[in-house]
Short mmCIF file of N, CA and C in Angstrom, two decimals:
data_model
loop_
_atom_site.label_atom_id
_atom_site.label_comp_id
_atom_site.label_asym_id
_atom_site.label_seq_id
_atom_site.Cartn_x
_atom_site.Cartn_y
_atom_site.Cartn_z
N ASP A 1 63.04 99.35 117.61
CA ASP A 1 63.31 100.22 118.73
C ASP A 1 63.64 99.40 119.96
N GLY A 2 64.41 98.38 119.81
CA GLY A 2 64.78 97.54 120.93
C GLY A 2 64.11 96.18 120.84
N TYR A 3 64.32 95.41 121.87
CA TYR A 3 63.77 94.05 121.92
C TYR A 3 62.82 93.92 123.10
N PHE A 4 61.88 93.04 122.95
CA PHE A 4 60.87 92.81 123.98
C PHE A 4 60.92 91.36 124.41
N TYR A 5 61.12 91.12 125.71
CA TYR A 5 61.18 89.77 126.25
C TYR A 5 60.30 89.71 127.49
N HIS A 6 59.53 88.65 127.62
CA HIS A 6 58.82 88.44 128.87
C HIS A 6 58.56 86.96 129.09
N MET A 7 58.30 86.65 130.34
CA MET A 7 57.99 85.29 130.76
C MET A 7 56.64 85.35 131.46
N MET A 8 55.76 84.42 131.13
CA MET A 8 54.44 84.38 131.74
C MET A 8 54.23 83.00 132.35
N ARG A 9 53.84 82.99 133.60
CA ARG A 9 53.59 81.72 134.30
C ARG A 9 52.11 81.69 134.68
N GLN A 10 51.46 80.58 134.38
CA GLN A 10 50.05 80.45 134.74
C GLN A 10 49.77 79.06 135.30
N CYS A 11 48.84 79.02 136.22
CA CYS A 11 48.39 77.76 136.81
C CYS A 11 46.97 77.53 136.33
N ARG A 12 46.72 76.34 135.85
CA ARG A 12 45.38 75.98 135.41
C ARG A 12 44.86 74.90 136.35
N TYR A 13 43.70 75.17 136.91
CA TYR A 13 43.09 74.27 137.87
C TYR A 13 41.88 73.60 137.22
N SER A 14 41.90 72.28 137.14
CA SER A 14 40.77 71.57 136.54
C SER A 14 39.82 71.03 137.59
N SER A 15 40.25 71.03 138.84
CA SER A 15 39.40 70.57 139.94
C SER A 15 39.96 71.12 141.24
N LYS A 16 39.23 70.96 142.31
CA LYS A 16 39.72 71.42 143.61
C LYS A 16 40.76 70.48 144.20
N ASP A 17 40.95 69.37 143.56
CA ASP A 17 41.94 68.38 143.96
C ASP A 17 43.31 68.88 143.48
N LEU A 18 44.31 68.87 144.33
CA LEU A 18 45.63 69.39 143.96
C LEU A 18 46.31 68.59 142.87
N GLN A 19 45.79 67.41 142.53
CA GLN A 19 46.37 66.62 141.44
C GLN A 19 46.00 67.19 140.08
N GLY A 20 44.95 68.00 140.03
CA GLY A 20 44.47 68.53 138.75
C GLY A 20 45.05 69.89 138.40
N ILE A 21 46.25 70.20 138.85
CA ILE A 21 46.86 71.50 138.58
C ILE A 21 47.89 71.36 137.47
N GLU A 22 47.85 72.29 136.54
CA GLU A 22 48.79 72.30 135.42
C GLU A 22 49.53 73.65 135.43
N LEU A 23 50.85 73.60 135.37
CA LEU A 23 51.68 74.80 135.30
C LEU A 23 52.14 74.98 133.86
N ILE A 24 51.95 76.19 133.34
CA ILE A 24 52.44 76.52 132.01
C ILE A 24 53.28 77.79 132.12
N THR A 25 54.52 77.71 131.67
CA THR A 25 55.41 78.86 131.66
C THR A 25 55.83 79.11 130.21
N SER A 26 55.56 80.34 129.74
CA SER A 26 55.89 80.70 128.36
C SER A 26 56.98 81.75 128.36
N TYR A 27 57.95 81.58 127.48
CA TYR A 27 59.04 82.54 127.28
C TYR A 27 58.86 83.16 125.91
N VAL A 28 58.66 84.47 125.88
CA VAL A 28 58.31 85.17 124.66
C VAL A 28 59.38 86.21 124.33
N PHE A 29 59.77 86.25 123.07
CA PHE A 29 60.74 87.24 122.60
C PHE A 29 60.16 87.89 121.35
N ASN A 30 60.03 89.21 121.39
CA ASN A 30 59.46 89.98 120.28
C ASN A 30 58.12 89.41 119.81
N GLN A 31 57.25 89.17 120.75
CA GLN A 31 55.87 88.71 120.56
C GLN A 31 55.76 87.30 119.97
N ALA A 32 56.83 86.55 119.96
CA ALA A 32 56.79 85.16 119.49
C ALA A 32 57.19 84.25 120.64
N GLU A 33 56.35 83.28 120.93
CA GLU A 33 56.67 82.33 121.99
C GLU A 33 57.79 81.42 121.51
N ASN A 34 58.91 81.45 122.23
CA ASN A 34 60.08 80.64 121.87
C ASN A 34 60.07 79.29 122.56
N ILE A 35 59.73 79.29 123.84
CA ILE A 35 59.80 78.08 124.65
C ILE A 35 58.59 78.04 125.58
N ARG A 36 58.11 76.83 125.82
CA ARG A 36 57.02 76.64 126.79
C ARG A 36 57.35 75.43 127.66
N PHE A 37 57.10 75.60 128.95
CA PHE A 37 57.15 74.47 129.87
C PHE A 37 55.71 74.16 130.24
N ASN A 38 55.34 72.89 130.15
CA ASN A 38 54.01 72.44 130.56
C ASN A 38 54.23 71.28 131.51
N SER A 39 53.70 71.40 132.73
CA SER A 39 53.93 70.36 133.73
C SER A 39 53.28 69.04 133.34
N THR A 40 52.25 69.07 132.52
CA THR A 40 51.63 67.83 132.06
C THR A 40 52.57 67.08 131.12
N VAL A 41 53.25 67.82 130.26
CA VAL A 41 54.24 67.23 129.34
C VAL A 41 55.51 66.88 130.13
N GLY A 42 55.86 67.73 131.09
CA GLY A 42 57.00 67.46 131.96
C GLY A 42 58.34 67.89 131.41
N LYS A 43 58.32 68.76 130.40
CA LYS A 43 59.58 69.24 129.84
C LYS A 43 59.35 70.55 129.09
N PHE A 44 60.47 71.18 128.70
CA PHE A 44 60.42 72.38 127.88
C PHE A 44 60.27 71.98 126.42
N VAL A 45 59.50 72.76 125.67
CA VAL A 45 59.32 72.53 124.23
C VAL A 45 59.64 73.84 123.52
N GLY A 46 60.48 73.77 122.49
CA GLY A 46 60.85 74.95 121.73
C GLY A 46 59.97 75.11 120.50
N TYR A 47 59.68 76.36 120.13
CA TYR A 47 58.82 76.65 118.98
C TYR A 47 59.53 77.41 117.88
N THR A 48 60.75 77.85 118.13
CA THR A 48 61.56 78.51 117.12
C THR A 48 62.92 77.80 117.08
N GLU A 49 63.72 78.12 116.12
CA GLU A 49 65.04 77.48 116.04
C GLU A 49 65.84 77.71 117.32
N HIS A 50 65.86 78.95 117.77
CA HIS A 50 66.56 79.30 119.01
C HIS A 50 65.89 78.62 120.21
N GLY A 51 64.56 78.59 120.22
CA GLY A 51 63.82 77.97 121.31
C GLY A 51 64.06 76.48 121.42
N VAL A 52 64.15 75.80 120.28
CA VAL A 52 64.40 74.35 120.29
C VAL A 52 65.76 74.05 120.91
N LYS A 53 66.78 74.83 120.54
CA LYS A 53 68.12 74.62 121.09
C LYS A 53 68.13 74.86 122.60
N ASN A 54 67.48 75.94 123.04
CA ASN A 54 67.45 76.21 124.48
C ASN A 54 66.63 75.17 125.23
N ALA A 55 65.51 74.74 124.67
CA ALA A 55 64.68 73.73 125.33
C ALA A 55 65.47 72.44 125.52
N GLU A 56 66.22 72.03 124.52
CA GLU A 56 67.03 70.82 124.65
C GLU A 56 68.04 70.95 125.78
N ALA A 57 68.69 72.10 125.86
CA ALA A 57 69.68 72.32 126.92
C ALA A 57 69.01 72.40 128.28
N TRP A 58 67.89 73.10 128.38
CA TRP A 58 67.19 73.25 129.66
C TRP A 58 66.64 71.91 130.15
N ASN A 59 66.24 71.04 129.25
CA ASN A 59 65.71 69.73 129.66
C ASN A 59 66.81 68.83 130.22
N LYS A 60 68.07 69.12 129.93
CA LYS A 60 69.20 68.34 130.43
C LYS A 60 69.85 68.98 131.66
N GLY A 61 69.46 70.22 131.97
CA GLY A 61 70.12 70.95 133.04
C GLY A 61 69.23 71.16 134.25
N PRO A 62 69.68 72.00 135.17
CA PRO A 62 68.94 72.25 136.41
C PRO A 62 67.65 73.04 136.20
N GLU A 63 67.49 73.63 135.03
CA GLU A 63 66.28 74.41 134.76
C GLU A 63 65.02 73.56 134.84
N LEU A 64 65.11 72.31 134.39
CA LEU A 64 63.95 71.42 134.40
C LEU A 64 63.50 71.14 135.84
N ALA A 65 64.42 70.80 136.72
CA ALA A 65 64.07 70.54 138.12
C ALA A 65 63.51 71.80 138.77
N GLY A 66 64.07 72.94 138.43
CA GLY A 66 63.58 74.21 138.97
C GLY A 66 62.15 74.49 138.56
N GLU A 67 61.85 74.23 137.30
CA GLU A 67 60.50 74.49 136.81
C GLU A 67 59.51 73.49 137.41
N LEU A 68 59.91 72.25 137.57
CA LEU A 68 59.03 71.26 138.22
C LEU A 68 58.75 71.67 139.67
N GLY A 69 59.73 72.28 140.32
CA GLY A 69 59.54 72.78 141.68
C GLY A 69 58.55 73.93 141.76
N GLU A 70 58.43 74.69 140.67
CA GLU A 70 57.49 75.81 140.65
C GLU A 70 56.04 75.34 140.74
N LEU A 71 55.76 74.16 140.26
CA LEU A 71 54.40 73.61 140.37
C LEU A 71 54.02 73.53 141.85
N GLU A 72 54.93 73.03 142.67
CA GLU A 72 54.68 72.93 144.11
C GLU A 72 54.70 74.31 144.78
N ARG A 73 55.75 75.07 144.51
CA ARG A 73 55.96 76.35 145.18
C ARG A 73 54.94 77.39 144.79
N PHE A 74 54.64 77.51 143.53
CA PHE A 74 53.81 78.59 143.02
C PHE A 74 52.34 78.19 142.91
N CYS A 75 52.05 77.11 142.21
CA CYS A 75 50.66 76.73 141.94
C CYS A 75 49.97 76.11 143.15
N LYS A 76 50.56 75.07 143.71
CA LYS A 76 49.90 74.38 144.82
C LYS A 76 49.83 75.25 146.06
N HIS A 77 50.85 76.08 146.26
CA HIS A 77 50.86 76.98 147.41
C HIS A 77 49.73 78.00 147.31
N ASN A 78 49.46 78.50 146.12
CA ASN A 78 48.43 79.53 145.92
C ASN A 78 47.05 78.98 145.61
N ALA A 79 46.91 77.67 145.50
CA ALA A 79 45.62 77.07 145.15
C ALA A 79 44.49 77.49 146.09
N PRO A 80 44.67 77.48 147.41
CA PRO A 80 43.56 77.89 148.28
C PRO A 80 43.09 79.33 148.00
N ILE A 81 44.01 80.21 147.68
CA ILE A 81 43.65 81.60 147.36
C ILE A 81 42.86 81.64 146.06
N ASP A 82 43.33 80.92 145.05
CA ASP A 82 42.65 80.91 143.76
C ASP A 82 41.28 80.25 143.85
N TYR A 83 41.16 79.19 144.64
CA TYR A 83 39.87 78.51 144.79
C TYR A 83 38.85 79.38 145.50
N SER A 84 39.30 80.23 146.41
CA SER A 84 38.37 81.06 147.17
C SER A 84 37.88 82.26 146.36
N ALA A 85 38.55 82.58 145.27
CA ALA A 85 38.16 83.75 144.46
C ALA A 85 36.99 83.45 143.56
#
C-alpha cells in the first residue's frame, strides 16, 4: 500500500564536554535501515545493496560535509538544552 521512508537524527552525549557528542543519522526505507551516518566513523555506511551504492556516492559528494556540519549545528547547539533536561 505504498512505500515508507523516514530519516532519524539523534545526538548521543557521553559527557557534558562537547567533545563527547556523537551524531547518528539513519535513513530507513520500508522499515529497513539503508544508510547510517555516524560522526564517530565520519562517513556514511550502507546496509543494503542500494544503501551501499548511495553511501559511496554520498561520501564523495557534498552530503558528507553537510552531515558533518549537522554535528555542530544540531547537536552542539542543542547540548545545553539536552543537558538541562
